[in-house]
Amino acid sequence: MLLLVQYVSPLGLLSALLIALVWAVPLGVLVVGVLGRLLRLSAPEQFDPERSLLASGTARTPGWVLTAAVSLAALTWQLRFLPALLMLALWLLALRTRYLYPDRPLRIMLVGVGLPVAAAVVAYAVLGPAIWAAVRADEWSTVALLAVPPAAAGVLTGPLPRRAAPALTHGLAYTVAAALPLVMGAVFLRVPVLPTAAIEVASTETGPAAGVVLGHLITVTDTSTVVLDRGGVIRFLPNSRVRTQTLCSGAARVPFSVVSVHGWPVEETALDWMMPRRPVTPPDQRCSGRLGPRS
């Protein structure tokens, strides 16, 4: 472990952390925004920024931060979570309208009822084939993620019962605060921070390559090449026996879902979908553990 910490760049670790967990920032901002506005609308006498972290976070978060959080989530969340983003955004808009314009019932009705209904109709028109494909593939989690949020977009557009609102909003906020770090940690631990390499090694200093060592390349010193192999063992390979070193592209993540929305896989983000595809090239056989062609 000390060897890994010594040779892994702190900047690389920080970059990997930010890239892997960028989705969590808008999630926290939006959940706090919804719960805080529910508390303020349902039990205004309990909305005390001096005593409640939820109320304090809501009172000190400007509208442009929420708008930026929605935009960031639209780019970094997988397609299957975008209906939930739509639901959260509609809740925020409806709660804000009720708070700012309590004397305009028509406006409240349009934003709190009309807009969620229209959004649900459009969402189901776009997602309908994907929902049906998920049903046929028995992907019930995908069905729930695509089908439930549009229907629930009109649920939390008004106040909760006054007595239940403080306990419910604070309880949900504490639950999210406790669960989110665990999920973030599980995601980050799967992020590779070292390059993957295939190293041809000879059995003697003068002989030809006899095998291939696959693993994560830690460092190369004057005398040895240090590799973390697939078994989790750190191996010191003498440089005099190393014949070739080949960097291998990371293995593509095997998708869990076969469902797509008009050609957009539900497990891809908008950024993934917009990025140019890497040209398909024959993989180097050394990255599969086989010796390369002899020169």
Phi, psi and omega in degrees: 000318179297324179295319179296315180296326182293322188255352176274128182292131175301323178295323177294319177297317180295319179296317178297322179297313182294318182293319184287331188245016181296334180293336185285334182297305178296330179298311179297318181296316184289320180295316177297321179297317180292311183294320179294320178289327173297316179297316181295324182279326186275319182223075184300333180288340178267354182274088184239102181300341180279340184243341185241126176295324179296314178294322180296315179297322180291316183293331185262002180262112180288164182297326182293333177293319177295319178297317178295323179295319178297317180295317179295319178296323179298332180269330190250349178272146176296155183304324183292343177263354181293326173300324176293324176296317176301317179299313180297319181295320179292323176298314180300315181296317181292318179294322177295319180295318179297324182284319184277331185232062182292342182261015179237082184296327180295317179295319178297320180294319181294315183282324184273338182236306184298313182295315176299322179294315179296319179296322179295320179298313179295318181298315180291329176295323180279319187268352184307308179300323179292322178297317179294322177296322178293324177297315181293332179270004181059033176263079188287333175293320176294321177301314181295318182293328181272326189264327187283313185303317178300323179288331181271001184296336180260010186280308185258050177260004180220180184288154173272168173304136188302319184287326184273340188300311182300313181294320183291313182292317179292322178297316178294322179296317179293324178296314178296319180296329179278324185277327185299316178299325178295316179294318179298318178296318179296322179291317184293325181295343179267359183275123178286136179241358178238146178290146177268134184223153172244121187242121175277127185236137176266158179279339176228168183290337183249352184277171178284170179299133182247347181192171182237130176256119178259136178172191180263125183282119181272305180195165175235119179259186179293334186245337187211161174250124186259124186228139170263106186282179185293340178274002180084014181259134176276123183243136177255107183262121178300134181297332180292342179256355178277125181261314178217155173229128182232124174282134182248137176292148180300144179295135179294140180292129180287121182291142176278327185250145175259004186275142175222157178246102181054046178086359180257107179301139186290346179263008177256148175273171177297324178295318177299318184290326183276338182290145177295142181283142177289132179299141182282120178234152178299130181291148176292129184294338177293332178288351174259005178092007180256148179296144179282172180296141179283135179276000000 
